[in-house]
Amino acid sequence: MACHDPPSSLPLTGEPIATRWTPDIKAEVKRSRVATTRQLAAAINACPAEQRPKVLVNASAVGYYGSSESTTFSESSAPGRDYLAEVCREWEAAAEEAQTRVVILRTGIVLAKEGGALGRMIPVFSIFAGGPLGSGRQWCSWIHRDDVVGMILEGIRNPAWQGVYNATAPNPVRMGELCSALGSVMGRPSLVPVPDFALRTLLGEGASVVLEGQRVVPTRAQDAGFKFKYTQVTDALRNVLRA
């Protein structure tokens, strides 16, 4: 990177994880996050101190915590022990190598019409074929895209923000609730579940991304006074689908 006193650095890259995990894919999922972030941190550190970005806002994910149906996770919770938790730990450690203020956003399921989990669900619900994935009991820690943008901007603008923040709405829901809310907003039923075995046949180990979840709350952002525009999933979905 060129050192011309850029105000901030915001890397948002990474191999998609909602796919079948071959050994090559798993290696690329990690490399595209960890190695890329480490290179960016090294580039920041190579700049003269007066020309470095004042802040690095780096992505991470709620997969840091592993999965649980009963535990509520805040930023102080211990990391999980599965593959995605390992990726997130190494990803965050790479960002923390940067010799500047670092803000890490552990992001949940971003509700946006284009791409992501919701982007894949909308066409299925539109043809009356929607329903929960797996048991429907897994937690979905979601966030509206506008609130993600708001947290990124707060991380850039507010020098008091430093360290890890959960980029999730204050009221996570279970998968079944999310699908029911989506069906209600779209005027469609949520009656056609996708069984575990079908997803595991299709995605293999990668099915854990949708079949397992975690209940994550944005404790640090709320304590810092951040105001979420969307705290209820139905309101968030209604806005996304109207856009």
XYZ file of N, CA and C in Angstrom:
729
model
N 0.840 -1.193 0.000
C 0.000 0.000 0.000
C 0.874 1.241 0.000
N 0.424 2.305 -0.651
C 1.158 3.558 -0.655
C 0.909 4.294 0.653
N 1.956 4.940 1.184
C 1.849 5.633 2.463
C 1.638 7.118 2.203
N 0.400 7.531 2.089
C 0.078 8.937 1.862
C -0.966 9.379 2.876
N -0.755 8.991 4.136
C -1.636 9.393 5.228
C -3.096 9.056 4.964
N -3.414 7.814 4.553
C -4.824 7.444 4.416
C -5.476 7.412 5.790
N -6.722 7.852 5.922
C -7.339 7.926 7.243
C -7.646 6.573 7.853
N -7.887 5.574 7.021
C -8.275 4.274 7.561
C -8.020 3.195 6.531
N -8.021 1.953 7.013
C -7.897 0.804 6.124
C -9.000 -0.173 6.467
N -9.683 -0.698 5.448
C -10.868 -1.529 5.665
C -10.848 -2.721 4.721
N -10.190 -3.821 5.093
C -10.180 -5.008 4.236
C -11.442 -5.843 4.426
N -12.103 -6.191 3.335
C -13.324 -7.001 3.387
C -13.215 -8.097 2.333
N -12.297 -9.020 2.546
C -12.058 -10.070 1.564
C -12.168 -11.435 2.223
N -12.253 -12.469 1.395
C -12.247 -13.819 1.931
C -13.002 -14.788 1.050
N -12.462 -15.981 0.907
C -13.125 -17.055 0.171
C -14.463 -17.379 0.830
N -15.564 -17.519 0.069
C -16.858 -17.873 0.664
C -16.781 -19.185 1.443
N -17.535 -19.257 2.546
C -17.489 -20.458 3.388
C -18.710 -21.349 3.221
N -19.789 -20.833 2.619
C -21.010 -21.638 2.466
C -20.907 -22.491 1.212
N -20.001 -23.445 1.250
C -19.761 -24.332 0.121
C -19.193 -25.643 0.660
N -18.992 -26.612 -0.209
C -18.392 -27.874 0.235
C -16.925 -27.629 0.565
N -16.516 -28.073 1.748
C -15.156 -27.818 2.208
C -14.217 -28.948 1.792
N -13.577 -28.790 0.682
C -12.477 -29.681 0.323
C -11.230 -29.187 1.053
N -10.180 -29.998 1.138
C -8.943 -29.505 1.755
C -8.435 -28.224 1.102
N -8.552 -28.125 -0.217
C -8.092 -26.916 -0.905
C -8.947 -25.704 -0.540
N -10.261 -25.914 -0.450
C -11.150 -24.811 -0.085
C -10.855 -24.346 1.338
N -10.665 -25.281 2.263
C -10.373 -24.904 3.645
C -9.069 -24.123 3.732
N -8.090 -24.545 2.967
C -6.816 -23.823 2.961
C -6.995 -22.411 2.416
N -7.821 -22.273 1.370
C -8.033 -20.954 0.771
C -8.887 -20.060 1.665
N -9.869 -20.645 2.367
C -10.665 -19.870 3.319
C -9.748 -19.203 4.338
N -8.798 -19.967 4.852
C -7.881 -19.410 5.844
C -6.890 -18.444 5.199
N -6.285 -18.855 4.089
C -5.260 -18.013 3.458
C -5.823 -16.662 3.049
N -7.028 -16.675 2.460
C -7.602 -15.436 1.937
C -7.942 -14.444 3.040
N -8.053 -14.914 4.261
C -8.320 -14.034 5.390
C -7.049 -13.729 6.175
N -6.378 -14.776 6.605
C -5.247 -14.598 7.520
C -4.033 -14.021 6.804
N -3.620 -14.654 5.715
C -2.414 -14.194 5.022
C -2.607 -12.794 4.452
N -3.780 -12.536 3.887
C -4.048 -11.216 3.314
C -4.015 -10.138 4.392
N -4.624 -10.425 5.538
C -4.633 -9.449 6.631
C -3.237 -9.249 7.198
N -2.479 -10.324 7.301
C -1.102 -10.195 7.793
C -0.262 -9.329 6.853
N -0.460 -9.501 5.557
C 0.264 -8.675 4.586
C -0.127 -7.206 4.718
N -1.414 -6.959 4.944
C -1.867 -5.584 5.112
C -1.265 -4.968 6.369
N -1.260 -5.724 7.462
C -0.672 -5.216 8.702
C 0.807 -4.894 8.510
N 1.511 -5.763 7.793
C 2.931 -5.517 7.534
C 3.120 -4.258 6.695
N 2.230 -4.050 5.716
C 2.324 -2.850 4.886
C 2.068 -1.591 5.707
N 1.091 -1.662 6.614
C 0.824 -0.526 7.505
C 2.050 -0.230 8.359
N 2.644 -1.277 8.911
C 3.794 -1.102 9.798
C 5.015 -0.569 9.059
N 5.084 -0.830 7.755
C 6.220 -0.361 6.964
C 6.132 1.129 6.658
N 4.959 1.711 6.834
C 4.801 3.146 6.596
C 5.419 3.941 7.748
N 5.973 5.101 7.474
C 6.381 5.988 8.567
C 5.195 6.255 9.489
N 5.449 6.356 10.778
C 4.368 6.459 11.758
C 3.388 7.574 11.430
N 3.907 8.707 10.947
C 3.036 9.847 10.683
C 2.192 9.668 9.428
N 2.487 8.633 8.630
C 1.738 8.404 7.392
C 0.880 7.141 7.440
N 0.883 6.448 8.550
C 0.076 5.232 8.647
C -1.405 5.565 8.727
N -2.253 4.621 8.289
C -3.687 4.779 8.562
C -3.910 4.924 10.058
N -4.823 5.788 10.411
C -5.099 6.021 11.835
C -5.839 4.849 12.471
N -6.484 4.037 11.641
C -7.247 2.907 12.167
C -7.331 1.812 11.114
N -7.313 0.590 11.569
C -7.608 -0.577 10.737
C -8.897 -1.186 11.257
N -9.949 -1.148 10.447
C -11.207 -1.824 10.787
C -11.213 -3.145 10.033
N -11.167 -4.230 10.763
C -11.011 -5.550 10.142
C -12.208 -6.443 10.456
N -12.622 -7.195 9.473
C -13.724 -8.140 9.666
C -13.252 -9.371 10.428
N -14.172 -9.965 11.147
C -14.050 -11.320 11.673
C -15.472 -11.875 11.623
N -15.772 -12.901 12.382
C -17.107 -13.500 12.298
C -17.499 -14.097 13.639
N -18.806 -14.266 13.825
C -19.295 -14.861 15.069
C -18.907 -16.328 15.176
N -18.416 -16.908 14.077
C -17.880 -18.258 14.147
C -16.729 -18.382 15.116
N -16.180 -17.264 15.556
C -15.119 -17.243 16.576
C -15.529 -18.030 17.818
N -16.825 -17.993 18.146
C -17.295 -18.569 19.408
C -17.624 -20.054 19.322
N -17.526 -20.646 18.136
C -18.011 -22.005 17.995
C -19.526 -21.998 17.945
N -20.151 -23.114 18.267
C -21.615 -23.191 18.203
C -22.183 -23.669 19.530
N -23.396 -23.207 19.828
C -24.090 -23.620 21.046
C -25.551 -23.226 20.922
N -26.443 -24.047 21.465
C -27.864 -23.705 21.495
C -28.267 -23.082 22.824
N -27.358 -23.063 23.806
C -27.740 -22.601 25.137
C -26.916 -21.426 25.656
N -25.716 -21.225 25.148
C -24.831 -20.180 25.659
C -25.060 -18.864 24.926
N -25.013 -17.768 25.668
C -25.024 -16.439 25.071
C -23.597 -15.905 25.078
N -23.136 -15.455 23.913
C -21.745 -15.031 23.774
C -21.640 -13.512 23.682
N -20.743 -12.952 24.479
C -20.353 -11.548 24.344
C -18.891 -11.506 23.920
N -18.367 -10.307 23.764
C -16.995 -10.167 23.288
C -15.971 -10.800 24.222
N -16.319 -10.948 25.489
C -15.375 -11.524 26.452
C -15.434 -13.047 26.509
N -16.337 -13.657 25.766
C -16.469 -15.118 25.786
C -15.262 -15.782 25.141
N -14.976 -16.992 25.592
C -13.838 -17.742 25.063
C -14.116 -18.199 23.636
N -13.070 -18.389 22.847
C -13.270 -18.873 21.475
C -13.675 -20.334 21.449
N -14.283 -20.738 20.346
C -14.598 -22.144 20.154
C -13.365 -22.927 19.751
N -13.576 -24.206 19.433
C -12.448 -25.077 19.100
C -12.575 -25.710 17.726
N -13.576 -25.292 16.959
C -13.754 -25.902 15.646
C -12.955 -25.141 14.583
N -13.100 -25.574 13.344
C -12.310 -25.008 12.252
C -12.568 -23.516 12.055
N -13.841 -23.107 12.036
C -14.136 -21.695 11.810
C -13.630 -20.827 12.956
N -13.713 -21.337 14.173
C -13.162 -20.594 15.305
C -11.654 -20.417 15.151
N -10.993 -21.450 14.684
C -9.547 -21.371 14.441
C -9.228 -20.306 13.394
N -9.995 -20.297 12.306
C -9.788 -19.285 11.267
C -9.957 -17.884 11.850
N -11.020 -17.683 12.625
C -11.279 -16.359 13.194
C -10.189 -15.940 14.171
N -9.714 -16.858 14.998
C -8.645 -16.521 15.941
C -7.404 -16.049 15.198
N -7.016 -16.785 14.172
C -5.813 -16.423 13.422
C -6.022 -15.134 12.628
N -7.218 -14.949 12.120
C -7.566 -13.737 11.363
C -7.434 -12.503 12.256
N -7.989 -12.595 13.455
C -7.928 -11.471 14.378
C -6.495 -11.209 14.840
N -5.753 -12.276 15.089
C -4.361 -12.111 15.506
C -3.550 -11.404 14.427
N -3.839 -11.716 13.167
C -3.133 -11.051 12.065
C -3.439 -9.559 12.047
N -4.706 -9.197 12.262
C -5.077 -7.778 12.282
C -4.397 -7.050 13.431
N -4.288 -7.714 14.565
C -3.719 -7.072 15.747
C -2.218 -6.833 15.628
N -1.603 -7.378 14.572
C -0.189 -7.092 14.332
C 0.024 -5.667 13.837
N -1.023 -5.028 13.338
C -0.896 -3.664 12.813
C -0.597 -2.686 13.946
N 0.373 -1.830 13.730
C 0.780 -0.849 14.739
C -0.013 0.441 14.556
N -1.302 0.309 14.767
C -2.234 1.426 14.716
C -3.454 1.007 15.525
N -4.449 1.878 15.626
C -5.684 1.486 16.317
C -6.402 0.433 15.482
N -6.774 -0.671 16.125
C -7.412 -1.785 15.423
C -8.813 -2.007 15.988
N -9.794 -2.050 15.101
C -11.173 -2.390 15.454
C -11.541 -3.655 14.694
N -11.986 -4.672 15.415
C -12.354 -5.952 14.805
C -13.850 -6.167 14.990
N -14.547 -6.397 13.890
C -15.997 -6.601 13.922
C -16.316 -8.068 13.673
N -16.748 -8.754 14.731
C -17.192 -10.147 14.593
C -18.630 -10.116 14.080
N -18.753 -10.319 12.790
C -20.018 -10.071 12.103
C -20.880 -11.323 12.036
N -22.182 -11.124 12.237
C -23.139 -12.211 12.115
C -23.689 -12.301 10.699
N -24.890 -12.854 10.567
C -25.547 -12.986 9.265
C -26.057 -11.615 8.838
N -25.490 -11.083 7.773
C -25.871 -9.752 7.304
C -27.127 -9.866 6.442
N -28.165 -9.142 6.833
C -29.416 -9.159 6.074
C -29.342 -8.125 4.964
N -29.216 -8.618 3.744
C -29.179 -7.783 2.547
C -29.781 -8.589 1.411
N -30.450 -7.907 0.497
C -31.125 -8.602 -0.595
C -30.138 -9.216 -1.574
N -28.999 -8.569 -1.729
C -28.017 -9.025 -2.705
C -26.994 -9.936 -2.020
N -26.941 -11.184 -2.434
C -25.921 -12.091 -1.935
C -26.163 -12.527 -0.502
N -25.236 -13.310 0.016
C -25.342 -13.783 1.381
C -26.459 -14.787 1.565
N -26.689 -15.148 2.830
C -27.698 -16.160 3.142
C -29.096 -15.720 2.717
N -29.451 -14.473 3.028
C -30.797 -14.004 2.698
C -31.010 -13.946 1.193
N -29.990 -13.532 0.470
C -30.099 -13.477 -0.986
C -30.401 -14.825 -1.607
N -29.938 -15.897 -0.947
C -30.219 -17.245 -1.447
C -31.598 -17.734 -1.018
N -32.073 -17.238 0.114
C -33.356 -17.699 0.636
C -34.542 -17.060 -0.074
N -34.413 -15.806 -0.462
C -35.543 -15.072 -1.035
C -36.133 -15.768 -2.264
N -35.329 -16.198 -3.247
C -35.926 -16.865 -4.415
C -36.659 -18.154 -4.056
N -36.160 -18.871 -3.054
C -36.804 -20.121 -2.644
C -38.164 -19.830 -2.022
N -38.210 -18.832 -1.142
C -39.490 -18.463 -0.533
C -40.460 -17.908 -1.575
N -39.944 -17.228 -2.581
C -40.828 -16.609 -3.573
C -41.615 -17.641 -4.372
N -41.098 -18.882 -4.457
C -41.824 -19.934 -5.181
C -42.510 -20.908 -4.209
N -42.762 -20.424 -2.982
C -43.503 -21.187 -1.974
C -42.766 -22.461 -1.560
N -41.447 -22.456 -1.607
C -40.671 -23.644 -1.243
C -39.755 -23.389 -0.057
N -40.008 -22.308 0.689
C -39.122 -21.936 1.781
C -39.442 -22.641 3.078
N -38.439 -22.742 3.924
C -38.597 -23.334 5.239
C -37.274 -23.332 5.968
N -37.288 -23.713 7.233
C -36.058 -23.680 8.025
C -35.033 -24.698 7.551
N -33.775 -24.378 7.778
C -32.686 -25.289 7.461
C -32.390 -26.146 8.677
N -32.352 -27.444 8.475
C -32.086 -28.352 9.582
C -33.205 -28.330 10.599
N -32.832 -28.355 11.885
C -33.826 -28.416 12.958
C -34.597 -27.117 13.117
N -34.020 -26.011 12.666
C -34.629 -24.706 12.896
C -34.362 -24.166 14.282
N -33.662 -24.951 15.116
C -33.384 -24.541 16.492
C -32.062 -23.794 16.626
N -31.227 -23.846 15.593
C -29.926 -23.191 15.690
C -30.096 -21.670 15.716
N -29.250 -21.015 16.491
C -29.337 -19.571 16.629
C -28.805 -18.859 15.393
N -29.449 -17.752 15.058
C -29.002 -16.886 13.960
C -28.751 -15.494 14.540
N -27.502 -15.147 14.634
C -27.134 -13.809 15.101
C -27.018 -12.913 13.876
N -28.045 -12.150 13.618
C -28.200 -11.395 12.384
C -27.892 -9.920 12.616
N -27.747 -9.180 11.518
C -27.607 -7.730 11.590
C -28.017 -7.143 10.240
N -28.718 -6.030 10.267
C -29.093 -5.329 9.031
C -27.845 -4.695 8.425
N -27.768 -4.684 7.117
C -26.577 -4.147 6.445
C -26.313 -2.696 6.834
N -27.380 -1.897 7.061
C -27.175 -0.497 7.443
C -26.479 -0.388 8.793
N -26.771 -1.316 9.693
C -26.117 -1.291 10.996
C -24.667 -1.752 10.908
N -24.369 -2.666 9.990
C -22.966 -3.022 9.757
C -22.198 -1.795 9.287
N -22.769 -1.088 8.322
C -22.121 0.130 7.818
C -21.957 1.143 8.944
N -22.985 1.273 9.770
C -22.914 2.198 10.894
C -21.795 1.854 11.857
N -21.600 0.569 12.123
C -20.534 0.155 13.032
C -19.159 0.381 12.399
N -19.048 0.140 11.103
C -17.782 0.410 10.417
C -17.440 1.897 10.527
N -18.412 2.753 10.256
C -18.170 4.191 10.322
C -17.832 4.632 11.738
N -18.501 4.058 12.716
C -18.197 4.395 14.107
C -16.774 3.977 14.457
N -16.381 2.804 13.973
C -15.018 2.348 14.212
C -13.981 3.265 13.599
N -14.295 3.815 12.439
C -13.369 4.733 11.772
C -13.327 6.084 12.485
N -14.488 6.605 12.827
C -14.587 7.982 13.313
C -14.308 8.147 14.797
N -14.608 7.125 15.579
C -14.554 7.264 17.035
C -13.254 6.681 17.578
N -12.326 7.515 18.022
C -11.044 6.999 18.510
C -11.164 6.163 19.778
N -12.317 6.231 20.449
C -12.512 5.412 21.647
C -12.785 3.954 21.301
N -13.176 3.712 20.066
C -13.433 2.333 19.653
C -12.106 1.646 19.365
N -11.878 0.552 20.056
C -10.663 -0.226 19.842
C -10.903 -1.648 20.336
N -10.356 -2.612 19.621
C -10.529 -4.007 19.999
C -11.709 -4.650 19.290
N -12.305 -5.645 19.952
C -13.329 -6.481 19.325
C -14.734 -5.989 19.656
N -15.592 -5.975 18.629
C -17.011 -5.652 18.789
C -17.831 -6.687 18.024
N -18.886 -7.182 18.654
C -19.803 -8.081 17.946
C -20.725 -7.254 17.056
N -20.633 -7.476 15.753
C -21.499 -6.784 14.793
C -22.732 -7.645 14.561
N -23.607 -7.634 15.564
C -24.861 -8.386 15.527
C -25.952 -7.529 16.158
N -27.184 -7.750 15.753
C -28.305 -7.034 16.353
C -28.508 -7.501 17.795
N -29.157 -6.682 18.625
C -29.325 -7.041 20.035
C -30.236 -8.235 20.289
N -31.043 -8.629 19.291
C -32.024 -9.692 19.504
C -31.856 -10.814 18.485
N -30.915 -11.732 18.731
C -30.770 -12.874 17.828
C -32.005 -13.756 17.875
N -32.213 -14.522 16.820
C -33.371 -15.410 16.735
C -32.907 -16.789 16.295
N -33.782 -17.753 16.467
C -33.473 -19.089 15.953
C -33.828 -19.161 14.465
N -33.242 -20.112 13.788
C -33.442 -20.247 12.344
C -34.922 -20.331 11.986
N -35.688 -21.096 12.765
C -37.116 -21.217 12.486
C -37.830 -19.882 12.570
N -37.435 -19.042 13.550
C -38.035 -17.718 13.688
C -37.670 -16.825 12.509
N -36.417 -16.895 12.092
C -35.986 -16.095 10.945
C -36.787 -16.464 9.704
N -36.953 -17.764 9.472
C -37.688 -18.210 8.285
C -39.164 -17.848 8.375
N -39.743 -17.955 9.557
C -41.148 -17.557 9.723
C -41.327 -16.070 9.464
N -40.385 -15.265 9.958
C -40.460 -13.820 9.739
C -40.315 -13.491 8.263
N -39.395 -14.170 7.587
C -39.210 -13.931 6.156
C -40.466 -14.313 5.385
N -41.040 -15.470 5.718
C -42.269 -15.887 5.054
C -43.398 -14.907 5.285
N -43.512 -14.407 6.513
C -44.574 -13.454 6.832
C -44.418 -12.162 6.036
N -43.194 -11.649 5.974
C -42.948 -10.403 5.248
C -43.206 -10.580 3.757
N -42.872 -11.755 3.220
C -43.049 -12.012 1.790
C -44.445 -12.509 1.446
N -45.267 -12.796 2.468
C -46.576 -13.365 2.203
C -46.493 -14.795 1.712
N -45.520 -15.526 2.244
C -45.289 -16.908 1.839
C -45.211 -17.790 3.089
N -45.559 -19.062 2.976
C -45.419 -19.963 4.123
C -43.959 -20.331 4.351
N -43.680 -20.800 5.550
C -42.354 -21.339 5.864
C -42.561 -22.772 6.333
N -42.840 -23.650 5.379
C -43.321 -24.990 5.703
C -42.472 -26.116 5.141
N -41.464 -25.806 4.343
C -40.712 -26.861 3.659
C -39.296 -26.913 4.222
N -39.088 -27.637 5.311
C -37.751 -27.675 5.911
C -36.757 -28.407 5.023
N -35.510 -27.993 5.125
C -34.421 -28.690 4.439
C -33.718 -29.543 5.491
N -33.821 -30.864 5.406
C -33.284 -31.722 6.468
C -31.761 -31.690 6.531
N -31.251 -32.018 7.717
C -29.802 -32.031 7.938
C -29.076 -32.857 6.891
N -29.592 -34.067 6.640
C -28.850 -34.990 5.779
C -28.706 -34.441 4.368
N -29.720 -33.695 3.903
C -29.644 -33.133 2.555
C -28.540 -32.086 2.464
N -28.449 -31.248 3.498
C -27.408 -30.222 3.497
C -26.024 -30.834 3.651
N -25.935 -31.879 4.478
C -24.622 -32.515 4.659
C -24.206 -33.255 3.388
N -25.182 -33.806 2.677
C -24.862 -34.446 1.397
C -24.361 -33.417 0.389
N -24.991 -32.246 0.392
C -24.629 -31.201 -0.562
C -23.329 -30.499 -0.192
N -23.176 -30.168 1.091
C -22.073 -29.303 1.512
C -20.996 -30.009 2.323
N -21.264 -31.252 2.742
C -20.282 -31.943 3.563
C -20.050 -31.205 4.871
N -18.778 -31.084 5.269
C -18.427 -30.401 6.510
C -18.887 -28.942 6.495
N -18.965 -28.355 5.298
C -19.395 -26.964 5.177
C -20.829 -26.729 5.607
N -21.626 -27.798 5.756
C -23.012 -27.642 6.207
C -23.085 -27.080 7.620
N -22.002 -27.194 8.379
C -22.006 -26.672 9.742
C -22.275 -25.171 9.772
N -21.973 -24.469 8.687
C -22.208 -23.023 8.625
C -23.681 -22.701 8.811
N -24.573 -23.534 8.278
C -26.008 -23.262 8.355
C -26.732 -24.139 9.373
N -26.147 -25.270 9.734
C -26.814 -26.182 10.664
C -26.465 -25.906 12.118
N -25.412 -25.148 12.344
C -24.992 -24.808 13.697
C -24.977 -23.292 13.833
N -25.199 -22.809 15.038
C -25.230 -21.363 15.228
C -24.785 -20.986 16.622
N -24.894 -19.710 16.914
C -24.506 -19.193 18.214
C -25.313 -17.932 18.523
N -25.647 -17.775 19.794
C -26.422 -16.607 20.243
C -25.434 -15.539 20.709
N -25.234 -14.541 19.861
C -24.208 -13.525 20.096
C -24.878 -12.170 20.314
N -24.419 -11.436 21.315
C -24.996 -10.123 21.615
C -23.908 -9.048 21.530
N -24.288 -7.816 21.117
C -23.317 -6.739 20.889
C -23.045 -5.912 22.140
N -22.550 -6.541 23.169
C -22.396 -5.883 24.466
C -21.551 -4.618 24.383
N -20.393 -4.698 23.756
C -19.486 -3.541 23.746
C -20.058 -2.375 22.946
N -20.688 -2.663 21.818
C -21.275 -1.580 21.024
C -22.386 -0.882 21.801
N -23.230 -1.658 22.467
C -24.309 -1.055 23.244
C -23.764 -0.273 24.427
N -22.754 -0.813 25.097
C -22.146 -0.091 26.215
C -21.518 1.224 25.759
N -21.055 1.254 24.502
C -20.445 2.470 23.951
C -21.484 3.455 23.426
N -22.767 3.082 23.504
C -23.830 3.988 23.084
C -24.223 3.889 21.628
N -23.768 2.846 20.929
C -24.147 2.697 19.526
C -25.642 2.399 19.427
N -26.325 3.107 18.531
C -27.766 2.945 18.359
C -28.053 2.136 17.097
N -28.607 0.956 17.278
C -28.980 0.120 16.143
C -30.265 0.645 15.516
N -30.285 0.716 14.192
C -31.505 1.112 13.490
C -32.540 -0.003 13.519
N -32.062 -1.242 13.508
C -32.964 -2.395 13.419
C -32.610 -3.385 14.522
N -33.521 -3.527 15.475
C -33.293 -4.440 16.595
C -34.189 -5.673 16.528
N -35.223 -5.634 15.675
C -36.144 -6.758 15.523
C -36.047 -7.293 14.101
N -35.984 -8.604 13.969
C -35.699 -9.194 12.664
C -36.806 -8.922 11.644
N -38.055 -8.887 12.080
C -39.145 -8.629 11.131
C -39.024 -7.232 10.533
N -38.719 -6.245 11.359
C -38.539 -4.882 10.857
C -37.364 -4.814 9.886
N -36.297 -5.511 10.215
C -35.116 -5.511 9.348
C -35.434 -6.144 7.998
N -36.122 -7.280 8.019
C -36.472 -7.953 6.767
C -37.423 -7.112 5.932
N -38.370 -6.485 6.590
C -39.326 -5.642 5.857
C -38.589 -4.515 5.133
N -37.616 -3.911 5.794
C -36.851 -2.839 5.155
C -36.002 -3.357 4.003
N -35.346 -4.486 4.217
C -34.483 -5.046 3.171
C -35.290 -5.379 1.926
N -36.452 -5.984 2.109
C -37.249 -6.408 0.963
C -37.936 -5.242 0.269
N -38.086 -4.144 0.972
C -38.690 -2.960 0.363
C -37.673 -2.193 -0.480
N -36.395 -2.366 -0.161
C -35.336 -1.604 -0.849
C -35.211 -2.022 -2.305
